[in-house]
mmCIF file of C-alpha atoms and ligand atoms in Angstrom:
data_model
loop_
_atom_site.group_PDB
_atom_site.id
_atom_site.type_symbol
_atom_site.label_atom_id
_atom_site.label_comp_id
_atom_site.label_asym_id
_atom_site.label_seq_id
_atom_site.Cartn_x
_atom_site.Cartn_y
_atom_site.Cartn_z
ATOM 1 C CA MET A 5 240.476 138.680 31.882
ATOM 2 C CA ALA A 6 242.224 137.133 34.880
ATOM 3 C CA GLY A 7 243.674 140.570 35.655
ATOM 4 C CA ARG A 8 240.239 142.221 35.605
ATOM 5 C CA VAL A 9 238.770 139.491 37.783
ATOM 6 C CA ARG A 10 241.632 139.764 40.278
ATOM 7 C CA GLN A 11 241.198 143.545 40.468
ATOM 8 C CA MET A 12 237.442 143.167 41.057
ATOM 9 C CA MET A 13 237.890 140.459 43.700
ATOM 10 C CA HIS A 14 240.412 142.583 45.617
ATOM 11 C CA ALA A 15 238.132 145.625 45.418
ATOM 12 C CA HIS A 16 235.212 143.512 46.734
ATOM 13 C CA TRP A 17 237.187 141.887 49.580
ATOM 14 C CA ARG A 18 236.065 142.908 53.060
ATOM 15 C CA PRO A 19 238.142 142.782 56.278
ATOM 16 C CA GLY A 20 235.689 140.345 57.908
ATOM 17 C CA GLY A 21 236.988 137.742 55.454
ATOM 18 C CA HIS A 22 234.586 137.640 52.549
ATOM 19 C CA THR A 23 233.960 139.102 49.101
ATOM 20 C CA VAL A 24 230.796 141.138 48.544
ATOM 21 C CA PRO A 25 228.909 140.165 45.367
ATOM 22 C CA ASN A 26 228.756 143.848 44.395
ATOM 23 C CA ALA A 27 229.793 146.782 46.573
ATOM 24 C CA THR A 28 226.586 148.801 46.088
ATOM 25 C CA VAL A 29 223.749 146.406 45.268
ATOM 26 C CA TYR A 30 224.891 143.444 47.417
ATOM 27 C CA PRO A 31 226.976 144.818 50.306
ATOM 28 C CA TRP A 32 226.696 141.756 52.610
ATOM 29 C CA GLN A 33 227.807 138.115 52.408
ATOM 30 C CA TRP A 34 225.739 135.593 50.430
ATOM 31 C CA LEU A 35 226.238 131.867 50.943
ATOM 32 C CA TRP A 36 226.404 130.347 47.474
ATOM 33 C CA ASP A 37 228.170 133.431 46.116
ATOM 34 C CA SER A 38 230.893 133.006 48.758
ATOM 35 C CA CYS A 39 231.334 129.326 47.877
ATOM 36 C CA PHE A 40 231.836 130.315 44.232
ATOM 37 C CA HIS A 41 234.181 133.129 45.319
ATOM 38 C CA ALA A 42 236.309 130.590 47.199
ATOM 39 C CA VAL A 43 236.716 128.641 43.943
ATOM 40 C CA VAL A 44 237.593 131.862 42.089
ATOM 41 C CA TRP A 45 240.193 132.825 44.724
ATOM 42 C CA ALA A 46 241.747 129.359 44.431
ATOM 43 C CA ALA A 47 241.859 129.651 40.623
ATOM 44 C CA LEU A 48 243.562 133.036 41.017
ATOM 45 C CA GLY A 49 246.249 131.355 43.127
ATOM 46 C CA GLU A 50 245.112 132.892 46.423
ATOM 47 C CA PRO A 51 244.253 129.837 48.560
ATOM 48 C CA ASP A 52 244.374 131.776 51.844
ATOM 49 C CA ARG A 53 241.547 134.059 50.742
ATOM 50 C CA ALA A 54 239.662 131.002 49.420
ATOM 51 C CA LEU A 55 239.813 129.305 52.819
ATOM 52 C CA VAL A 56 239.020 132.426 54.833
ATOM 53 C CA GLU A 57 235.955 133.091 52.645
ATOM 54 C CA LEU A 58 234.708 129.516 52.865
ATOM 55 C CA ARG A 59 235.143 129.478 56.638
ATOM 56 C CA SER A 60 233.334 132.796 57.074
ATOM 57 C CA ALA A 61 230.437 131.632 54.858
ATOM 58 C CA LEU A 62 229.917 128.713 57.253
ATOM 59 C CA ALA A 63 230.547 130.678 60.462
ATOM 60 C CA ASP A 64 226.891 131.148 61.465
ATOM 61 C CA GLN A 65 225.994 127.471 61.118
ATOM 62 C CA ASP A 66 223.645 126.384 63.919
ATOM 63 C CA GLU A 67 223.673 123.238 66.033
ATOM 64 C CA LEU A 68 221.532 121.264 63.535
ATOM 65 C CA GLY A 69 223.882 122.183 60.684
ATOM 66 C CA PHE A 70 221.694 124.856 59.059
ATOM 67 C CA VAL A 71 223.728 127.621 57.310
ATOM 68 C CA PRO A 72 222.043 131.032 56.781
ATOM 69 C CA HIS A 73 222.140 132.457 53.256
ATOM 70 C CA ILE A 74 223.037 136.049 54.161
ATOM 71 C CA ARG A 75 225.446 137.264 56.852
ATOM 72 C CA TYR A 76 225.479 140.882 57.978
ATOM 73 C CA PRO A 77 229.007 141.477 59.265
ATOM 74 C CA PRO A 78 229.513 143.361 62.546
ATOM 75 C CA GLY A 79 229.659 147.117 62.193
ATOM 76 C CA GLY A 80 227.690 147.188 58.938
ATOM 77 C CA SER A 81 224.020 147.962 58.356
ATOM 78 C CA ARG A 82 221.408 145.341 59.252
ATOM 79 C CA PRO A 83 218.256 146.504 57.546
ATOM 80 C CA HIS A 84 216.485 143.138 57.400
ATOM 81 C CA ALA A 85 216.450 142.123 61.072
ATOM 82 C CA ALA A 86 212.643 142.338 61.277
ATOM 83 C CA LEU A 87 212.235 140.279 58.088
ATOM 84 C CA TRP A 88 214.471 137.436 59.307
ATOM 85 C CA GLY A 89 213.657 137.634 63.000
ATOM 86 C CA ARG A 90 217.385 137.806 63.791
ATOM 87 C CA GLU A 91 220.117 140.430 63.650
ATOM 88 C CA SER A 92 223.283 139.160 62.055
ATOM 89 C CA SER A 93 222.066 136.657 59.476
ATOM 90 C CA SER A 94 219.076 135.498 57.463
ATOM 91 C CA SER A 95 216.943 132.554 58.581
ATOM 92 C CA ILE A 96 216.794 130.520 55.348
ATOM 93 C CA THR A 97 219.574 128.851 53.339
ATOM 94 C CA GLN A 98 220.813 128.615 49.714
ATOM 95 C CA PRO A 99 222.186 125.745 47.557
ATOM 96 C CA PRO A 100 224.965 124.027 49.577
ATOM 97 C CA MET A 101 227.798 124.854 47.172
ATOM 98 C CA TYR A 102 230.294 124.544 50.058
ATOM 99 C CA GLY A 103 230.611 120.850 49.163
ATOM 100 C CA HIS A 104 231.874 121.720 45.704
ATOM 101 C CA ALA A 105 234.109 124.468 47.101
ATOM 102 C CA VAL A 106 235.767 122.031 49.550
ATOM 103 C CA ALA A 107 236.311 119.444 46.800
ATOM 104 C CA GLU A 108 237.479 121.945 44.193
ATOM 105 C CA LEU A 109 239.981 123.534 46.583
ATOM 106 C CA ALA A 110 241.325 120.057 47.406
ATOM 107 C CA ARG A 111 241.592 119.226 43.684
ATOM 108 C CA ARG A 112 243.647 122.387 43.288
ATOM 109 C CA GLY A 113 246.045 121.246 45.991
ATOM 110 C CA VAL A 114 244.680 123.416 48.822
ATOM 111 C CA ASP A 115 244.825 121.769 52.237
ATOM 112 C CA VAL A 116 241.252 122.323 53.506
ATOM 113 C CA PRO A 117 241.270 122.186 57.351
ATOM 114 C CA PRO A 118 239.116 119.448 58.937
ATOM 115 C CA ASP A 119 236.862 121.935 60.762
ATOM 116 C CA VAL A 120 235.829 123.473 57.425
ATOM 117 C CA VAL A 121 235.171 120.042 55.898
ATOM 118 C CA ASP A 122 233.148 119.059 58.992
ATOM 119 C CA ARG A 123 230.992 122.156 58.715
ATOM 120 C CA ALA A 124 230.385 121.546 55.015
ATOM 121 C CA VAL A 125 229.336 117.949 55.706
ATOM 122 C CA ALA A 126 227.065 119.101 58.551
ATOM 123 C CA GLY A 127 225.454 121.678 56.237
ATOM 124 C CA VAL A 128 224.579 119.068 53.614
ATOM 125 C CA ARG A 129 223.500 116.614 56.342
ATOM 126 C CA PHE A 130 221.092 119.227 57.697
ATOM 127 C CA LEU A 131 219.328 119.277 54.328
ATOM 128 C CA LEU A 132 219.402 115.481 54.011
ATOM 129 C CA ASP A 133 218.359 114.604 57.561
ATOM 130 C CA HIS A 134 216.319 117.497 58.938
ATOM 131 C CA ARG A 135 214.723 119.231 55.969
ATOM 132 C CA ALA A 136 211.236 117.982 55.007
ATOM 133 C CA ARG A 137 211.035 115.723 51.930
ATOM 134 C CA ASP A 138 208.206 115.530 49.431
ATOM 135 C CA GLY A 139 206.266 112.352 48.612
ATOM 136 C CA ASP A 140 208.939 111.277 46.102
ATOM 137 C CA GLY A 141 211.806 111.595 48.580
ATOM 138 C CA LEU A 142 213.111 114.912 47.276
ATOM 139 C CA VAL A 143 214.316 117.672 49.599
ATOM 140 C CA THR A 144 211.975 120.661 49.882
ATOM 141 C CA VAL A 145 212.915 124.315 50.089
ATOM 142 C CA VAL A 146 211.105 126.509 52.612
ATOM 143 C CA HIS A 147 211.225 129.617 50.417
ATOM 144 C CA PRO A 148 211.913 130.395 46.724
ATOM 145 C CA TRP A 149 214.975 132.444 47.772
ATOM 146 C CA GLU A 150 216.587 129.198 48.977
ATOM 147 C CA THR A 151 217.027 128.131 45.351
ATOM 148 C CA GLY A 152 218.961 131.309 44.534
ATOM 149 C CA CYS A 153 216.693 131.745 41.481
ATOM 150 C CA ASP A 154 214.575 134.490 42.967
ATOM 151 C CA ASP A 155 212.088 135.628 40.320
ATOM 152 C CA SER A 156 212.089 132.454 38.227
ATOM 153 C CA PRO A 157 208.837 131.621 36.411
ATOM 154 C CA ARG A 158 209.055 128.260 38.224
ATOM 155 C CA TRP A 159 207.332 129.986 41.139
ATOM 156 C CA ASP A 160 204.622 131.817 39.154
ATOM 157 C CA HIS A 161 202.011 129.357 40.387
ATOM 158 C CA TRP A 162 202.303 130.954 43.830
ATOM 159 C CA CYS A 163 201.241 134.340 42.461
ATOM 160 C CA GLY A 164 197.721 132.966 41.955
ATOM 161 C CA ASP A 165 195.340 133.543 39.083
ATOM 162 C CA GLY A 166 196.486 137.117 38.485
ATOM 163 C CA GLY A 167 199.857 135.760 37.348
ATOM 164 C CA TRP A 168 203.351 137.060 38.055
ATOM 165 C CA GLY A 169 204.028 140.721 38.639
ATOM 166 C CA ARG A 170 207.040 142.135 40.480
ATOM 167 C CA ARG A 171 204.992 143.777 43.216
ATOM 168 C CA ARG A 172 202.712 140.765 43.712
ATOM 169 C CA TRP A 173 205.679 138.407 43.855
ATOM 170 C CA TYR A 174 207.335 140.618 46.478
ATOM 171 C CA ASP A 175 204.248 140.340 48.681
ATOM 172 C CA VAL A 176 203.991 136.569 48.162
ATOM 173 C CA LYS A 177 207.671 136.132 49.140
ATOM 174 C CA GLY A 178 207.041 138.017 52.372
ATOM 175 C CA ALA A 179 203.968 135.943 53.186
ATOM 176 C CA VAL A 180 205.759 132.646 52.459
ATOM 177 C CA LEU A 181 208.536 133.557 54.897
ATOM 178 C CA ALA A 182 205.997 133.855 57.703
ATOM 179 C CA THR A 183 204.872 130.218 57.413
ATOM 180 C CA VAL A 184 208.297 128.518 57.751
ATOM 181 C CA GLU A 185 208.318 125.843 60.466
ATOM 182 C CA ARG A 186 211.443 125.837 62.615
ATOM 183 C CA SER A 187 213.346 123.700 65.116
ATOM 184 C CA ALA A 188 213.740 124.856 68.719
ATOM 185 C CA CYS A 189 216.988 126.611 67.741
ATOM 186 C CA GLY A 190 215.387 128.305 64.720
ATOM 187 C CA SER A 191 216.579 126.108 61.841
ATOM 188 C CA PRO A 192 214.114 126.157 58.941
ATOM 189 C CA LEU A 193 212.627 122.653 58.562
ATOM 190 C CA ALA A 194 209.515 122.823 56.389
ATOM 191 C CA ASN A 195 206.942 125.153 54.889
ATOM 192 C CA PRO A 196 203.437 123.754 54.398
ATOM 193 C CA ALA A 197 202.516 126.873 52.385
ATOM 194 C CA PHE A 198 205.362 126.284 49.894
ATOM 195 C CA PRO A 199 205.803 122.489 49.635
ATOM 196 C CA VAL A 200 208.206 122.622 46.684
ATOM 197 C CA ALA A 201 211.101 120.245 45.960
ATOM 198 C CA PRO A 202 212.823 121.869 42.976
ATOM 199 C CA ALA A 203 214.781 119.725 40.522
ATOM 200 C CA GLY A 204 217.661 122.216 40.438
ATOM 201 C CA PHE A 205 218.001 122.540 44.210
ATOM 202 C CA ASN A 206 217.918 118.755 44.661
ATOM 203 C CA ALA A 207 220.544 118.355 41.953
ATOM 204 C CA LEU A 208 222.789 120.711 43.904
ATOM 205 C CA VAL A 209 222.165 118.905 47.213
ATOM 206 C CA ALA A 210 223.042 115.594 45.530
ATOM 207 C CA PHE A 211 226.069 117.043 43.729
ATOM 208 C CA ASN A 212 227.465 118.669 46.877
ATOM 209 C CA ALA A 213 226.831 115.477 48.857
ATOM 210 C CA ALA A 214 228.807 113.546 46.228
ATOM 211 C CA GLU A 215 231.600 116.136 46.320
ATOM 212 C CA LEU A 216 231.916 115.486 50.075
ATOM 213 C CA GLY A 217 231.910 111.698 49.640
ATOM 214 C CA LEU A 218 228.310 111.183 50.835
ATOM 215 C CA ARG A 219 227.838 108.776 47.957
ATOM 216 C CA SER A 220 224.783 106.772 48.995
ATOM 217 C CA ASP A 221 222.778 109.891 49.873
ATOM 218 C CA ALA A 222 223.752 111.454 46.549
ATOM 219 C CA ASP A 223 222.771 108.309 44.627
ATOM 220 C CA GLU A 224 219.427 108.117 46.397
ATOM 221 C CA LEU A 225 218.539 111.695 45.459
ATOM 222 C CA ALA A 226 219.801 111.180 41.900
ATOM 223 C CA ALA A 227 217.504 108.157 41.542
ATOM 224 C CA ALA A 228 214.552 110.208 42.810
ATOM 225 C CA LEU A 229 215.455 112.933 40.291
ATOM 226 C CA ASP A 230 215.557 110.386 37.473
ATOM 227 C CA ARG A 231 211.891 109.721 38.139
ATOM 228 C CA ARG A 232 211.222 113.426 37.571
ATOM 229 C CA TRP A 233 212.439 113.482 33.950
ATOM 230 C CA ASP A 234 209.673 114.476 31.537
ATOM 231 C CA ASP A 235 210.195 113.090 28.021
ATOM 232 C CA GLN A 236 207.786 115.512 26.371
ATOM 233 C CA LEU A 237 209.273 118.622 27.917
ATOM 234 C CA ASN A 238 212.889 117.405 27.825
ATOM 235 C CA THR A 239 213.539 118.565 31.366
ATOM 236 C CA TRP A 240 213.411 117.479 34.963
ATOM 237 C CA VAL A 241 210.278 118.835 36.667
ATOM 238 C CA ASP A 242 209.593 119.859 40.258
ATOM 239 C CA GLY A 243 206.287 118.218 41.010
ATOM 240 C CA ASP A 244 202.704 118.755 40.162
ATOM 241 C CA HIS A 245 202.226 122.443 40.816
ATOM 242 C CA ARG A 246 201.789 124.102 37.425
ATOM 243 C CA SER A 247 204.835 126.312 37.110
ATOM 244 C CA GLY A 248 207.181 123.588 38.393
ATOM 245 C CA ARG A 249 207.107 122.221 34.856
ATOM 246 C CA ILE A 250 208.390 125.397 33.220
ATOM 247 C CA ARG A 251 211.647 124.770 31.368
ATOM 248 C CA THR A 252 214.471 126.650 33.104
ATOM 249 C CA ALA A 253 218.258 126.240 32.990
ATOM 250 C CA ASP A 254 218.510 125.343 36.695
ATOM 251 C CA ALA A 255 216.155 122.408 36.020
ATOM 252 C CA LEU A 256 218.865 120.935 33.761
ATOM 253 C CA LEU A 257 221.317 120.730 36.694
ATOM 254 C CA PRO A 258 220.371 117.119 37.559
ATOM 255 C CA ALA A 259 222.773 116.379 34.670
ATOM 256 C CA LEU A 260 225.449 116.920 37.366
ATOM 257 C CA VAL A 261 224.430 113.680 39.064
ATOM 258 C CA SER A 262 222.341 111.784 36.538
ATOM 259 C CA PRO A 263 224.145 110.814 33.310
ATOM 260 C CA ARG A 264 221.144 109.056 31.739
ATOM 261 C CA ARG A 265 219.454 112.167 30.315
ATOM 262 C CA ARG A 266 222.530 114.321 29.959
ATOM 263 C CA SER A 267 222.595 114.375 26.164
ATOM 264 C CA ALA A 268 218.842 115.049 25.865
ATOM 265 C CA ALA A 269 219.324 117.931 28.289
ATOM 266 C CA PHE A 270 222.467 119.325 26.679
ATOM 267 C CA ASP A 271 221.320 119.062 23.040
ATOM 268 C CA GLN A 272 219.007 121.971 23.860
ATOM 269 C CA LEU A 273 222.001 124.171 24.643
ATOM 270 C CA GLU A 274 222.847 124.036 20.923
ATOM 271 C CA ASP A 275 219.297 124.831 19.792
ATOM 272 C CA ASP A 276 218.535 128.523 19.233
ATOM 273 C CA ALA A 277 214.845 127.883 19.796
ATOM 274 C CA ALA A 278 215.570 126.330 23.209
ATOM 275 C CA PHE A 279 218.565 127.103 25.509
ATOM 276 C CA GLY A 280 221.008 128.107 22.770
ATOM 277 C CA GLY A 281 222.697 131.502 23.052
ATOM 278 C CA ARG A 282 225.944 132.958 21.762
ATOM 279 C CA PHE A 283 226.779 134.230 25.254
ATOM 280 C CA GLY A 284 225.415 131.261 27.188
ATOM 281 C CA PRO A 285 222.162 129.483 27.972
ATOM 282 C CA PRO A 286 219.191 131.743 28.773
ATOM 283 C CA CYS A 287 217.865 130.857 32.228
ATOM 284 C CA VAL A 288 214.386 130.271 30.747
ATOM 285 C CA HIS A 289 213.675 128.195 27.599
ATOM 286 C CA ARG A 290 212.980 130.504 24.655
ATOM 287 C CA GLY A 291 209.694 128.730 23.949
ATOM 288 C CA GLU A 292 208.183 129.612 27.343
ATOM 289 C CA PRO A 293 205.643 132.488 27.237
ATOM 290 C CA SER A 294 207.431 133.995 30.253
ATOM 291 C CA PHE A 295 210.828 134.139 28.466
ATOM 292 C CA ASP A 296 212.222 137.677 28.608
ATOM 293 C CA PRO A 297 215.965 137.957 27.851
ATOM 294 C CA ARG A 298 216.483 141.181 29.829
ATOM 295 C CA SER A 299 214.337 140.515 32.897
ATOM 296 C CA TYR A 300 215.846 139.390 36.244
ATOM 297 C CA TRP A 301 215.690 135.563 36.428
ATOM 298 C CA ARG A 302 213.226 135.372 33.517
ATOM 299 C CA GLY A 303 215.563 134.892 30.558
ATOM 300 C CA PRO A 304 219.118 136.317 30.836
ATOM 301 C CA VAL A 305 222.262 134.193 31.187
ATOM 302 C CA TRP A 306 223.456 133.666 34.777
ATOM 303 C CA PRO A 307 227.175 132.942 35.145
ATOM 304 C CA GLN A 308 226.911 130.573 38.104
ATOM 305 C CA LEU A 309 224.350 128.365 36.313
ATOM 306 C CA THR A 310 226.477 128.379 33.169
ATOM 307 C CA TYR A 311 229.512 127.399 35.264
ATOM 308 C CA LEU A 312 227.559 124.510 36.852
ATOM 309 C CA LEU A 313 226.412 123.279 33.428
ATOM 310 C CA ALA A 314 230.060 123.386 32.324
ATOM 311 C CA VAL A 315 231.035 121.370 35.414
ATOM 312 C CA ALA A 316 228.346 118.859 34.398
ATOM 313 C CA GLY A 317 230.084 118.504 31.028
ATOM 314 C CA ALA A 318 228.147 120.910 28.798
ATOM 315 C CA PRO A 319 230.277 122.738 26.203
ATOM 316 C CA VAL A 320 229.465 126.221 27.516
ATOM 317 C CA ALA A 321 232.809 127.357 28.986
ATOM 318 C CA ASP A 322 233.646 129.568 25.975
ATOM 319 C CA ARG A 323 230.200 131.169 26.139
ATOM 320 C CA LEU A 324 230.669 131.936 29.842
ATOM 321 C CA VAL A 325 233.986 133.626 29.101
ATOM 322 C CA ALA A 326 232.519 135.558 26.148
ATOM 323 C CA GLY A 327 229.561 136.734 28.266
ATOM 324 C CA ALA A 328 231.748 137.715 31.217
ATOM 325 C CA VAL A 329 234.068 139.777 29.008
ATOM 326 C CA THR A 330 231.360 141.387 26.843
ATOM 327 C CA SER A 331 229.092 142.244 29.779
ATOM 328 C CA GLY A 332 231.884 143.798 31.847
ATOM 329 C CA LEU A 333 231.676 141.019 34.472
ATOM 330 C CA ALA A 334 227.989 141.779 35.003
ATOM 331 C CA GLU A 335 225.683 139.892 37.384
ATOM 332 C CA TYR A 336 223.766 138.445 34.385
ATOM 333 C CA TRP A 337 223.521 139.300 30.678
ATOM 334 C CA HIS A 338 221.553 139.079 27.431
ATOM 335 C CA PRO A 339 222.003 135.654 25.792
ATOM 336 C CA ASP A 340 222.313 137.024 22.232
ATOM 337 C CA THR A 341 224.217 140.296 22.677
ATOM 338 C CA GLY A 342 226.117 139.841 25.943
ATOM 339 C CA GLU A 343 224.711 143.205 27.127
ATOM 340 C CA GLY A 344 225.444 143.464 30.849
ATOM 341 C CA LEU A 345 222.383 143.461 33.130
ATOM 342 C CA GLY A 346 221.929 143.817 36.885
ATOM 343 C CA ALA A 347 224.886 144.791 39.063
ATOM 344 C CA ALA A 348 228.382 145.198 37.583
ATOM 345 C CA PRO A 349 230.938 144.061 38.297
ATOM 346 C CA GLN A 350 229.637 141.006 40.165
ATOM 347 C CA SER A 351 232.115 138.746 41.936
ATOM 348 C CA TRP A 352 230.711 135.352 40.893
ATOM 349 C CA THR A 353 231.216 136.256 37.243
ATOM 350 C CA GLY A 354 234.875 135.647 38.097
ATOM 351 C CA LEU A 355 233.951 131.963 37.596
ATOM 352 C CA ALA A 356 234.861 132.647 33.964
ATOM 353 C CA VAL A 357 238.492 132.486 35.111
ATOM 354 C CA VAL A 358 237.889 129.032 36.590
ATOM 355 C CA VAL A 359 236.548 127.541 33.346
ATOM 356 C CA GLY A 360 239.004 129.700 31.411
ATOM 357 C CA HIS A 361 241.843 127.796 33.102
ATOM 358 C CA ALA A 362 240.205 124.429 32.632
ATOM 359 C CA GLY A 363 238.652 124.695 29.214
ATOM 360 C CA ALA A 364 238.658 127.859 27.200
ATOM 361 C CA GLY A 365 242.298 128.772 27.650
ATOM 362 C CA VAL A 366 241.494 132.460 27.970
ATOM 363 C CA ALA A 367 242.790 133.261 31.437
HETATM 364 C C1 GLC B 9 220.316 137.682 44.044
HETATM 365 C C2 GLC B 9 220.317 136.278 43.458
HETATM 366 C C3 GLC B 9 220.905 135.294 44.453
HETATM 367 C C4 GLC B 9 222.300 135.775 44.859
HETATM 368 C C5 GLC B 9 222.279 137.226 45.359
HETATM 369 C C6 GLC B 9 223.668 137.797 45.552
HETATM 370 O O1 GLC B 9 219.495 137.756 45.158
HETATM 371 O O2 GLC B 9 219.043 135.886 43.064
HETATM 372 O O3 GLC B 9 220.999 134.012 43.910
HETATM 373 O O4 GLC B 9 222.844 134.943 45.831
HETATM 374 O O5 GLC B 9 221.626 138.048 44.415
HETATM 375 O O6 GLC B 9 224.405 137.703 44.370
#
């Protein structure tokens, strides 16, 4: 598998210094993808590529520390300039996985230059210090895309009484972008029309803060997340909007920073009526009416979430490897058959090599 991942990563490498997620479907640079790619490059024994990719992912950081979630490299197409209100990047962010990338590279013996560490710290500090918090002290997102979990049923509430439909959700996402409040230099600070502080996103802010040594900030967020555990549902919940209580795999990520509920969360990964799956945890609990194992973000296994659950200590590394191999390194796959879904091959599925080295012994 390591050979197939290496071949894919080289084929997806672009001269500007980043790996595209997929050459056809995702031809630009995405922030959390690139952070995962840096970890994959390091696991493949190519630390120079890892550092170049991490640095390029952070290159468009603004003066407040905000890092855009898509970069459109010079010379390429820029079809979304009107949507974002800027040419070369998007105007919202994604989970700050650069903290983990910095720490993981260092753990693998890579000498991460101080300017890259400084940018990573500034990126997490932007979310901690400038991003609006909710009433419980959790960090809000300004748009569902910031979570990386684009069509998750967690956001169905915002589709209104008609419920979720792909077309309706597309329109809602456009409308929500228009109400983002920004600093003088354009950094996204708050969105009164989407006042959501997701459990999964906050877990990743806290985890990345901890990875960068921002211990007290991480502990403070972890304590706020602890207050969001729901004993009946066996999950962390977002807040009081209806769909923020839907059981999704990303909502189990507080296990990264909060050991107290870890076993209650992870027991469900062994339960075939919950988050169990031969090829990894479905991204939506099987008991949810919205669960659909083949539909984008509404039930398949996502490799980056499975990797993060493995990092949190869940025994899912073998399932990630099995899914990556069976799906042909697909973007996401069916939890029971491993059938590849979405784009293929997809660079972040190379994370199977990372856990393969550490746990499954496949690579
Ligand atoms: C999709 C995913 C997002 C990811 C991007 C590139 O938009 O929802 O999380 O970053 O694809 O892989």
